[in-house]
């Protein structure tokens, strides 16, 4: 059933891509990029999921299991959770860069419409 | 914030009684206005193509019954014996994949520096380059008689009032909105929010700050530098929203938080390099390990995570406040409209 999560992440990514390709408002383009970022978080956390697993915490394991057994058995993938943690911080920082560029463009061209920012069209 | 919103709604409502038709018309026009889009069909086609490709791709990858990859199993096995960490995610972040986290930290630093460079104001630079002082001496040499005319004087005054921590002359902005009767139609000049919001923030702020530091120091195991840093930003933003810029300007000023940020980055470099020097491999543990579930159990993980707290907390604060401070440097409006700030 985790396939549904994968497909939802793919749909989220494509929604973000569609927004990115078709919108002309720079703020909305940044929002589209944030949607695409969010889809990667969903995808990585879903990839980390294992059926009937516990969280990767070696403390107070479920009844009948020791921490050593837990290390070999059914837990969610900690590496992908680490990826997600990393991606969130980077996502915030990159969004800040995009937004500051968008504000500078608005201040310079007096518009947020990407089609009217013509300086790079020769 | 709630009070402000209610007040604004009421104001709109009173105006709409006055010239309701014009407003109604404008609202309807705005609602029916089509947002300009850029080649929607091509965009939809490309997005649909990517959707199909992604659908095919995710249908073939491993699902919830697959066994854990080698690196995940390795991390789970070494977390307790080698690092005394009960939380393998922390072991991965600060141990097995420490180099990755190290690189990510400097990606964050690079992004923060980009934001600082892009948002740098054209006006007074708080002494970064000393242009004002240098320019003043030159002007005194070449043209000592030139005074400031009225327009320049008032512009400089307004500028200084906005930039400085203490307002100098002119109309003093109101301290709090508490004395303003409800329904007053003028724009609010108060810097702080109402007593209700301020009291709520005064209670929530210490709890939030302690929770953030607890995440770093303890949790299941030490090492919550990233979420802790984000909570730190939340604390600063709450104080800013409730009490205004002047109240936090003693702490949130570029010279201080940029120094702390770079000190955090230096601490991370030192932590990782000492592993190379003392233990022969980058990001190896060189500190003694305490018992599991104590604040010092992870060895360098705790040092790394604490530095990460500083790095992330100050980095995000710098980025947010740099964005909030970007009110100046508008190009002249060609259409001759009012020069809005």
CSV table of C-alpha atoms in Angstrom, one decimal:
chain,number,residue,atom,x,y,z
A,1,UNK,CA,0.0,0.0,0.0
A,2,UNK,CA,3.0,2.3,0.3
A,3,UNK,CA,2.8,2.6,-3.4
A,4,UNK,CA,0.0,5.1,-2.9
A,5,UNK,CA,2.5,7.3,-1.0
A,6,UNK,CA,5.0,7.0,-3.8
A,7,UNK,CA,2.3,7.9,-6.4
A,8,UNK,CA,1.2,10.8,-4.2
A,9,UNK,CA,4.7,12.1,-4.0
A,10,UNK,CA,5.0,11.8,-7.8
A,11,UNK,CA,1.7,13.7,-8.2
A,12,UNK,CA,3.0,16.4,-5.9
A,13,UNK,CA,6.2,16.7,-7.8
A,14,UNK,CA,4.3,17.0,-11.1
A,15,UNK,CA,1.9,19.6,-9.6
A,16,UNK,CA,4.9,21.6,-8.6
A,17,UNK,CA,6.5,21.2,-12.0
A,18,UNK,CA,3.3,22.3,-13.7
A,19,UNK,CA,3.2,25.4,-11.5
A,20,UNK,CA,6.8,26.1,-12.2
A,21,UNK,CA,6.3,25.8,-16.0
A,22,UNK,CA,3.1,27.7,-16.4
A,23,UNK,CA,2.8,30.4,-13.8
A,24,UNK,CA,4.3,33.8,-14.5
A,25,UNK,CA,4.3,35.2,-10.9
A,26,UNK,CA,7.7,34.7,-9.4
A,27,UNK,CA,6.3,34.1,-5.9
A,28,UNK,CA,4.1,31.3,-7.3
A,29,UNK,CA,7.1,29.8,-9.1
A,30,UNK,CA,8.9,29.7,-5.8
A,31,UNK,CA,5.8,28.1,-4.3
A,32,UNK,CA,6.0,25.5,-7.1
A,33,UNK,CA,9.6,24.7,-6.2
A,34,UNK,CA,8.6,24.3,-2.6
A,35,UNK,CA,5.9,21.8,-3.6
A,36,UNK,CA,8.5,19.8,-5.5
A,37,UNK,CA,10.8,19.9,-2.4
A,38,UNK,CA,7.9,18.7,-0.2
A,39,UNK,CA,7.3,15.8,-2.6
A,40,UNK,CA,10.9,14.6,-2.1
A,41,UNK,CA,10.3,14.7,1.7
A,42,UNK,CA,7.2,12.6,1.3
A,43,UNK,CA,9.0,10.2,-1.1
A,44,UNK,CA,12.0,9.7,1.2
A,45,UNK,CA,9.9,9.1,4.4
A,46,UNK,CA,7.7,6.7,2.5
A,47,UNK,CA,10.8,4.8,1.1
A,48,UNK,CA,12.0,4.5,4.7
A,49,UNK,CA,8.8,2.8,5.8
A,50,UNK,CA,8.8,-1.0,6.4
A,51,UNK,CA,5.7,-3.1,7.0
A,52,UNK,CA,5.0,-3.7,10.7
A,53,UNK,CA,8.1,-1.9,11.7
A,54,UNK,CA,9.0,0.3,14.7
A,55,UNK,CA,10.8,3.7,14.7
A,56,UNK,CA,14.6,3.4,14.5
A,57,UNK,CA,15.0,4.0,18.2
A,58,UNK,CA,17.0,1.4,20.2
A,59,UNK,CA,15.3,2.3,23.5
A,60,UNK,CA,12.4,0.4,25.0
A,61,UNK,CA,11.9,-2.1,22.2
A,62,UNK,CA,8.5,-3.8,21.8
A,63,UNK,CA,7.7,-6.7,24.1
A,64,UNK,CA,9.8,-9.8,23.4
A,65,UNK,CA,12.5,-8.0,21.4
A,66,UNK,CA,15.9,-6.7,22.5
A,67,UNK,CA,17.7,-3.7,21.1
A,68,UNK,CA,20.2,-6.1,19.4
A,69,UNK,CA,17.3,-7.9,17.6
A,70,UNK,CA,15.9,-4.6,16.7
A,71,UNK,CA,19.1,-3.6,15.0
A,72,UNK,CA,18.8,-6.6,12.7
A,73,UNK,CA,15.1,-6.6,12.2
A,74,UNK,CA,12.1,-4.6,11.3
A,75,UNK,CA,12.7,-0.9,11.7
A,76,UNK,CA,12.2,2.1,9.4
A,77,UNK,CA,15.3,3.1,7.4
A,78,UNK,CA,17.3,5.6,9.5
A,79,UNK,CA,19.4,6.7,6.5
A,80,UNK,CA,16.5,8.0,4.5
A,81,UNK,CA,15.1,9.8,7.5
A,82,UNK,CA,18.5,11.5,7.7
A,83,UNK,CA,18.2,12.5,4.1
A,84,UNK,CA,14.8,14.0,4.8
A,85,UNK,CA,16.2,16.0,7.8
A,86,UNK,CA,19.0,17.3,5.6
A,87,UNK,CA,16.7,18.2,2.7
A,88,UNK,CA,14.3,20.2,4.9
A,89,UNK,CA,17.1,22.5,6.1
A,90,UNK,CA,18.5,22.9,2.7
A,91,UNK,CA,15.0,23.5,1.3
A,92,UNK,CA,14.4,26.4,3.7
A,93,UNK,CA,17.7,28.0,2.9
A,94,UNK,CA,17.2,27.7,-0.8
A,95,UNK,CA,13.7,29.1,-0.6
A,96,UNK,CA,15.2,32.1,1.3
A,97,UNK,CA,17.6,32.7,-1.6
A,98,UNK,CA,14.9,32.4,-4.2
A,99,UNK,CA,12.6,34.8,-2.3
A,100,UNK,CA,15.4,37.4,-1.9
A,101,UNK,CA,16.1,37.2,-5.6
A,102,UNK,CA,12.3,37.6,-6.3
A,103,UNK,CA,12.2,40.7,-4.0
A,104,UNK,CA,15.2,42.2,-5.8
A,105,UNK,CA,13.6,41.5,-9.2
A,106,UNK,CA,10.4,43.2,-8.0
A,107,UNK,CA,12.4,46.2,-6.7
A,108,UNK,CA,14.3,46.5,-9.9
A,109,UNK,CA,11.7,45.8,-12.6
A,110,UNK,CA,8.6,46.9,-10.5
A,111,UNK,CA,6.9,43.6,-11.5
A,112,UNK,CA,6.7,40.0,-10.4
A,113,UNK,CA,5.6,38.8,-13.8
A,114,UNK,CA,8.5,36.6,-15.1
A,115,UNK,CA,7.5,37.4,-18.7
A,116,UNK,CA,8.0,41.1,-18.2
A,117,UNK,CA,11.5,40.7,-16.8
A,118,UNK,CA,13.1,41.2,-20.2
A,119,UNK,CA,16.7,42.0,-19.4
A,120,UNK,CA,18.0,38.5,-20.2
A,121,UNK,CA,16.1,38.2,-23.4
A,122,UNK,CA,18.7,40.2,-25.4
B,1,UNK,CA,-2.3,39.3,15.1
B,2,UNK,CA,-5.8,38.3,15.6
B,3,UNK,CA,-6.8,41.7,16.9
B,4,UNK,CA,-5.2,43.4,13.9
B,5,UNK,CA,-7.1,41.2,11.5
B,6,UNK,CA,-10.4,41.8,13.2
B,7,UNK,CA,-9.8,45.5,13.2
B,8,UNK,CA,-8.9,45.5,9.5
B,9,UNK,CA,-12.0,43.5,8.6
B,10,UNK,CA,-14.1,45.9,10.5
B,11,UNK,CA,-12.5,48.8,8.7
B,12,UNK,CA,-13.2,47.2,5.4
B,13,UNK,CA,-16.8,46.6,6.4
B,14,UNK,CA,-17.4,50.2,7.4
B,15,UNK,CA,-15.9,51.4,4.2
B,16,UNK,CA,-17.9,49.1,2.1
B,17,UNK,CA,-21.1,50.6,3.6
B,18,UNK,CA,-19.9,53.9,2.3
B,19,UNK,CA,-19.1,53.1,-1.3
B,20,UNK,CA,-20.1,49.5,-1.5
B,21,UNK,CA,-20.8,49.5,-5.2
B,22,UNK,CA,-17.3,50.5,-6.2
B,23,UNK,CA,-15.7,48.0,-3.9
B,24,UNK,CA,-18.1,45.3,-4.9
B,25,UNK,CA,-17.2,46.0,-8.5
B,26,UNK,CA,-13.5,45.9,-7.9
B,27,UNK,CA,-13.8,42.6,-6.0
B,28,UNK,CA,-15.9,41.1,-8.8
B,29,UNK,CA,-13.4,42.2,-11.3
B,30,UNK,CA,-10.5,40.7,-9.3
B,31,UNK,CA,-12.4,37.5,-8.9
B,32,UNK,CA,-13.1,37.1,-12.6
B,33,UNK,CA,-9.7,38.2,-13.6
B,34,UNK,CA,-7.7,35.4,-15.2
B,35,UNK,CA,-4.2,35.0,-13.9
B,36,UNK,CA,-1.7,35.2,-16.7
B,37,UNK,CA,-0.2,31.9,-17.4
B,38,UNK,CA,2.7,30.8,-19.6
B,39,UNK,CA,2.0,28.1,-22.3
B,40,UNK,CA,-0.4,26.1,-20.1
B,41,UNK,CA,-0.8,23.3,-22.6
B,42,UNK,CA,2.9,22.7,-23.1
B,43,UNK,CA,3.3,22.8,-19.3
B,44,UNK,CA,0.5,20.3,-18.8
B,45,UNK,CA,2.0,18.0,-21.4
B,46,UNK,CA,5.5,18.1,-19.9
B,47,UNK,CA,4.1,17.6,-16.4
B,48,UNK,CA,2.0,14.7,-17.6
B,49,UNK,CA,5.0,13.1,-19.3
B,50,UNK,CA,7.0,13.4,-16.1
B,51,UNK,CA,4.0,12.0,-14.1
B,52,UNK,CA,3.9,8.9,-16.4
B,53,UNK,CA,7.7,8.4,-16.1
B,54,UNK,CA,7.5,8.8,-12.3
B,55,UNK,CA,4.6,6.5,-12.1
B,56,UNK,CA,6.4,3.8,-14.1
B,57,UNK,CA,9.5,4.4,-12.0
B,58,UNK,CA,7.9,4.2,-8.6
B,59,UNK,CA,6.0,1.1,-9.5
B,60,UNK,CA,9.2,-0.8,-9.9
B,61,UNK,CA,11.1,0.2,-6.8
B,62,UNK,CA,11.3,-1.7,-3.5
B,63,UNK,CA,8.3,-1.4,-1.2
B,64,UNK,CA,7.6,-1.9,2.5
B,65,UNK,CA,8.6,-5.6,2.6
B,66,UNK,CA,12.1,-5.1,1.2
B,67,UNK,CA,15.0,-5.7,3.6
B,68,UNK,CA,16.9,-2.7,4.9
B,69,UNK,CA,19.9,-1.6,2.8
B,70,UNK,CA,23.4,-2.4,3.9
B,71,UNK,CA,24.2,1.1,5.2
B,72,UNK,CA,21.0,1.3,7.3
B,73,UNK,CA,21.8,-2.1,8.9
B,74,UNK,CA,25.3,-1.0,9.6
B,75,UNK,CA,24.1,2.2,11.2
B,76,UNK,CA,21.7,0.3,13.4
B,77,UNK,CA,24.4,-2.2,14.5
B,78,UNK,CA,27.1,0.4,15.4
B,79,UNK,CA,24.8,3.0,17.0
B,80,UNK,CA,24.8,1.5,20.5
B,81,UNK,CA,28.2,-0.2,20.8
B,82,UNK,CA,30.3,2.3,19.0
B,83,UNK,CA,28.6,5.6,19.7
B,84,UNK,CA,26.4,4.8,22.7
B,85,UNK,CA,23.5,6.4,20.9
B,86,UNK,CA,20.0,4.9,21.2
B,87,UNK,CA,18.8,6.7,18.1
B,88,UNK,CA,20.4,5.5,14.9
B,89,UNK,CA,19.2,8.5,12.9
B,90,UNK,CA,21.5,10.6,15.1
B,91,UNK,CA,24.3,8.1,14.5
B,92,UNK,CA,23.7,8.4,10.7
B,93,UNK,CA,23.6,12.3,10.8
B,94,UNK,CA,26.7,12.8,13.0
B,95,UNK,CA,28.5,9.5,12.6
B,96,UNK,CA,28.2,7.3,9.5
B,97,UNK,CA,27.3,10.1,7.2
B,98,UNK,CA,29.0,12.9,9.1
B,99,UNK,CA,30.8,14.1,6.0
B,100,UNK,CA,27.5,14.5,4.3
B,101,UNK,CA,26.1,16.6,7.2
B,102,UNK,CA,29.4,18.6,7.1
B,103,UNK,CA,28.9,19.4,3.4
B,104,UNK,CA,25.2,20.3,4.1
B,105,UNK,CA,26.2,22.7,6.8
B,106,UNK,CA,28.3,24.6,4.3
B,107,UNK,CA,25.6,24.5,1.7
B,108,UNK,CA,23.4,26.2,4.3
B,109,UNK,CA,26.2,28.7,5.0
B,110,UNK,CA,26.6,29.4,1.3
B,111,UNK,CA,22.8,30.0,1.0
B,112,UNK,CA,22.8,32.4,4.0
B,113,UNK,CA,25.8,34.3,2.5
B,114,UNK,CA,24.0,34.5,-0.8
B,115,UNK,CA,20.9,35.9,0.9
B,116,UNK,CA,23.1,38.5,2.8
B,117,UNK,CA,24.8,39.5,-0.4
B,118,UNK,CA,21.6,39.8,-2.4
B,119,UNK,CA,19.7,41.7,0.3
B,120,UNK,CA,22.5,44.0,1.2
B,121,UNK,CA,21.0,47.5,1.5
B,122,UNK,CA,22.3,50.4,-0.6
B,123,UNK,CA,22.0,52.8,2.2
B,124,UNK,CA,23.9,53.0,5.5
B,125,UNK,CA,25.9,49.9,5.9
B,126,UNK,CA,26.4,50.1,9.7
B,127,UNK,CA,30.0,50.7,9.1
B,128,UNK,CA,30.8,47.6,7.0
B,129,UNK,CA,32.9,49.7,4.6
B,130,UNK,CA,32.9,53.1,6.3
B,131,UNK,CA,31.7,54.8,3.1
B,132,UNK,CA,29.8,57.6,5.0
B,133,UNK,CA,32.9,58.6,7.0
B,134,UNK,CA,35.2,58.4,4.0
B,135,UNK,CA,32.7,60.4,1.9
B,136,UNK,CA,32.2,63.1,4.5
B,137,UNK,CA,35.9,63.8,4.7
B,138,UNK,CA,36.1,64.1,0.9
B,139,UNK,CA,33.1,66.3,0.7
B,140,UNK,CA,34.5,68.6,3.4
B,141,UNK,CA,37.7,69.0,1.4
B,142,UNK,CA,36.1,69.7,-2.0
B,143,UNK,CA,33.0,71.6,-1.1
B,144,UNK,CA,32.8,72.6,2.6
B,145,UNK,CA,30.1,75.2,2.0
B,146,UNK,CA,27.5,72.9,0.6
B,147,UNK,CA,24.7,72.3,3.2
B,148,UNK,CA,21.8,69.9,3.2
B,149,UNK,CA,18.6,71.2,1.7
B,150,UNK,CA,15.3,70.5,3.3
B,151,UNK,CA,14.4,67.5,1.2
B,152,UNK,CA,17.7,65.8,1.9
B,153,UNK,CA,17.4,66.7,5.6
B,154,UNK,CA,14.0,65.1,5.9
B,155,UNK,CA,14.9,62.1,3.9
B,156,UNK,CA,17.9,61.5,6.1
B,157,UNK,CA,15.9,61.9,9.2
B,158,UNK,CA,13.3,59.5,8.0
B,159,UNK,CA,16.0,57.1,7.0
B,160,UNK,CA,17.7,57.3,10.3
B,161,UNK,CA,14.5,56.8,12.2
B,162,UNK,CA,13.9,53.6,10.3
B,163,UNK,CA,17.4,52.3,10.5
B,164,UNK,CA,18.4,53.3,14.0
B,165,UNK,CA,17.5,51.5,17.1
B,166,UNK,CA,16.5,54.7,18.9
B,167,UNK,CA,14.2,57.1,17.0
B,168,UNK,CA,15.6,60.5,16.6
B,169,UNK,CA,13.2,63.4,16.4
B,170,UNK,CA,10.1,63.7,14.4
B,171,UNK,CA,6.8,61.9,15.3
B,172,UNK,CA,7.5,59.2,17.8
B,173,UNK,CA,5.7,56.0,16.9
B,174,UNK,CA,3.4,54.6,19.5
B,175,UNK,CA,4.8,52.1,21.9
B,176,UNK,CA,1.8,49.7,22.1
B,177,UNK,CA,-1.6,49.7,20.5
B,178,UNK,CA,-3.3,49.2,23.9
B,179,UNK,CA,-4.5,52.8,24.3
B,180,UNK,CA,-5.9,53.0,20.8
B,181,UNK,CA,-9.6,52.6,20.9
B,182,UNK,CA,-11.0,49.7,18.8
B,183,UNK,CA,-12.2,50.6,15.4
B,184,UNK,CA,-9.8,53.6,14.9
B,185,UNK,CA,-9.4,54.0,11.2
B,186,UNK,CA,-5.8,55.2,11.0
B,187,UNK,CA,-3.0,52.8,10.2
B,188,UNK,CA,-1.5,51.3,13.3
B,189,UNK,CA,1.8,52.9,14.2
B,190,UNK,CA,2.5,50.8,17.2
B,191,UNK,CA,5.5,48.5,17.0
B,192,UNK,CA,4.3,45.9,19.5
B,193,UNK,CA,1.1,43.9,19.5
B,194,UNK,CA,-1.7,44.1,22.0
B,195,UNK,CA,-1.3,43.1,25.7
B,196,UNK,CA,-3.2,39.9,25.0
B,197,UNK,CA,-0.7,38.7,22.4
B,198,UNK,CA,2.3,40.0,24.4
B,199,UNK,CA,1.2,38.1,27.5
B,200,UNK,CA,0.6,34.9,25.5
B,201,UNK,CA,4.1,35.2,23.9
B,202,UNK,CA,5.6,35.9,27.3
B,203,UNK,CA,4.3,32.5,28.5
B,204,UNK,CA,4.9,30.5,25.3
B,205,UNK,CA,8.4,31.9,24.6
B,206,UNK,CA,10.4,30.3,27.6
B,207,UNK,CA,8.5,27.0,27.1
B,208,UNK,CA,9.4,27.0,23.4
B,209,UNK,CA,13.1,27.9,24.1
B,210,UNK,CA,13.5,25.2,26.7
B,211,UNK,CA,11.8,22.7,24.4
B,212,UNK,CA,14.3,23.5,21.6
B,213,UNK,CA,17.3,23.2,23.9
B,214,UNK,CA,15.9,20.0,25.4
B,215,UNK,CA,15.7,18.6,21.8
B,216,UNK,CA,19.4,19.2,21.4
B,217,UNK,CA,20.6,18.1,24.8
B,218,UNK,CA,18.4,15.1,25.5
B,219,UNK,CA,15.5,13.7,23.5
B,220,UNK,CA,15.9,10.0,23.2
B,221,UNK,CA,19.5,10.6,22.8
B,222,UNK,CA,21.5,13.8,22.3
B,223,UNK,CA,21.8,15.4,18.9
B,224,UNK,CA,18.8,17.4,17.7
B,225,UNK,CA,20.8,20.3,16.4
B,226,UNK,CA,18.7,20.9,13.2
B,227,UNK,CA,15.2,20.9,14.8
B,228,UNK,CA,16.6,22.8,17.8
B,229,UNK,CA,18.0,25.5,15.5
B,230,UNK,CA,14.6,25.8,13.8
B,231,UNK,CA,12.9,26.2,17.2
B,232,UNK,CA,15.4,28.9,18.0
B,233,UNK,CA,14.3,30.8,14.9
B,234,UNK,CA,10.7,30.4,16.1
B,235,UNK,CA,11.6,31.9,19.5
B,236,UNK,CA,13.3,34.9,17.8
B,237,UNK,CA,10.4,35.4,15.4
B,238,UNK,CA,7.8,35.2,18.2
B,239,UNK,CA,9.6,37.9,20.1
B,240,UNK,CA,9.9,40.0,16.9
B,241,UNK,CA,6.2,39.6,16.1
B,242,UNK,CA,5.0,40.4,19.6
B,243,UNK,CA,7.4,43.1,20.7
B,244,UNK,CA,8.7,44.8,17.5
B,245,UNK,CA,12.2,45.2,16.0
B,246,UNK,CA,13.6,47.6,18.6
B,247,UNK,CA,13.1,45.2,21.5
B,248,UNK,CA,15.2,42.5,19.9
B,249,UNK,CA,17.7,44.7,18.1
B,250,UNK,CA,20.2,44.3,21.0
B,251,UNK,CA,20.4,40.6,20.1
B,252,UNK,CA,19.4,40.4,16.5
B,253,UNK,CA,22.0,42.6,14.8
B,254,UNK,CA,24.2,41.5,11.9
B,255,UNK,CA,27.5,42.0,13.6
B,256,UNK,CA,26.6,39.7,16.5
B,257,UNK,CA,24.6,36.9,14.8
B,258,UNK,CA,26.9,36.8,11.8
B,259,UNK,CA,29.9,36.3,14.2
B,260,UNK,CA,28.0,33.6,16.1
B,261,UNK,CA,27.1,31.9,12.8
B,262,UNK,CA,30.7,31.7,11.7
B,263,UNK,CA,31.9,30.6,15.1
B,264,UNK,CA,29.5,27.7,14.8
B,265,UNK,CA,30.9,26.9,11.4
B,266,UNK,CA,34.4,27.0,12.7
B,267,UNK,CA,33.4,24.7,15.6
B,268,UNK,CA,32.0,22.2,13.1
B,269,UNK,CA,35.2,22.3,11.0
B,270,UNK,CA,37.3,21.9,14.2
B,271,UNK,CA,35.2,19.0,15.4
B,272,UNK,CA,35.6,17.1,12.1
B,273,UNK,CA,39.2,18.0,11.6
B,274,UNK,CA,40.3,16.8,15.0
B,275,UNK,CA,38.9,13.4,14.1
B,276,UNK,CA,41.3,13.4,11.2
B,277,UNK,CA,44.2,14.6,13.3
B,278,UNK,CA,43.7,12.4,16.4
B,279,UNK,CA,42.0,9.3,15.0
B,280,UNK,CA,43.1,9.3,11.5
B,281,UNK,CA,39.7,9.7,9.7
B,282,UNK,CA,37.5,12.7,9.1
B,283,UNK,CA,34.5,12.9,11.4
B,284,UNK,CA,35.8,10.1,13.6
B,285,UNK,CA,34.9,10.3,17.3
B,286,UNK,CA,37.7,11.7,19.5
B,287,UNK,CA,35.8,12.4,22.7
B,288,UNK,CA,35.2,9.9,25.5
B,289,UNK,CA,31.8,8.3,25.4
B,290,UNK,CA,29.4,8.6,28.4
B,291,UNK,CA,26.7,6.0,29.1
B,292,UNK,CA,23.8,5.7,26.7
B,293,UNK,CA,20.9,8.1,27.3
B,294,UNK,CA,23.0,10.8,28.9
B,295,UNK,CA,23.7,14.2,27.3
B,296,UNK,CA,27.3,13.3,26.5
B,297,UNK,CA,26.7,9.8,25.2
B,298,UNK,CA,27.4,10.4,21.6
B,299,UNK,CA,31.0,11.7,21.9
B,300,UNK,CA,31.5,14.2,19.1
B,301,UNK,CA,27.8,13.8,18.1
B,302,UNK,CA,26.8,16.2,20.8
B,303,UNK,CA,29.5,18.7,20.0
B,304,UNK,CA,28.6,18.5,16.3
B,305,UNK,CA,24.9,18.8,17.1
B,306,UNK,CA,25.4,21.8,19.4
B,307,UNK,CA,27.5,23.6,16.7
B,308,UNK,CA,24.8,22.7,14.3
B,309,UNK,CA,22.2,24.3,16.6
B,310,UNK,CA,24.2,27.6,16.5
B,311,UNK,CA,24.7,27.3,12.7
B,312,UNK,CA,21.1,26.5,11.8
B,313,UNK,CA,19.5,28.9,14.3
B,314,UNK,CA,21.6,31.9,13.5
B,315,UNK,CA,21.7,31.1,9.8
B,316,UNK,CA,17.9,31.0,9.4
B,317,UNK,CA,17.6,34.1,11.6
B,318,UNK,CA,20.0,36.0,9.3
B,319,UNK,CA,18.1,34.9,6.2
B,320,UNK,CA,14.7,35.8,7.6
B,321,UNK,CA,15.7,39.2,8.9
B,322,UNK,CA,17.7,40.0,5.8
B,323,UNK,CA,14.5,39.3,3.8
B,324,UNK,CA,12.4,41.3,6.2
B,325,UNK,CA,14.8,44.2,5.9
B,326,UNK,CA,14.6,44.4,2.1
B,327,UNK,CA,12.2,47.4,2.1
B,328,UNK,CA,14.5,49.8,0.4
B,329,UNK,CA,16.2,50.2,-3.0
B,330,UNK,CA,13.1,50.3,-5.2
B,331,UNK,CA,13.8,51.4,-8.7
B,332,UNK,CA,12.0,54.6,-9.8
B,333,UNK,CA,8.6,53.8,-11.1
B,334,UNK,CA,8.5,54.6,-14.9
B,335,UNK,CA,4.7,55.1,-14.9
B,336,UNK,CA,5.1,58.0,-12.5
B,337,UNK,CA,3.0,56.3,-9.8
B,338,UNK,CA,3.4,57.0,-6.1
B,339,UNK,CA,6.8,55.8,-5.0
B,340,UNK,CA,5.7,53.2,-2.6
B,341,UNK,CA,8.0,51.7,0.0
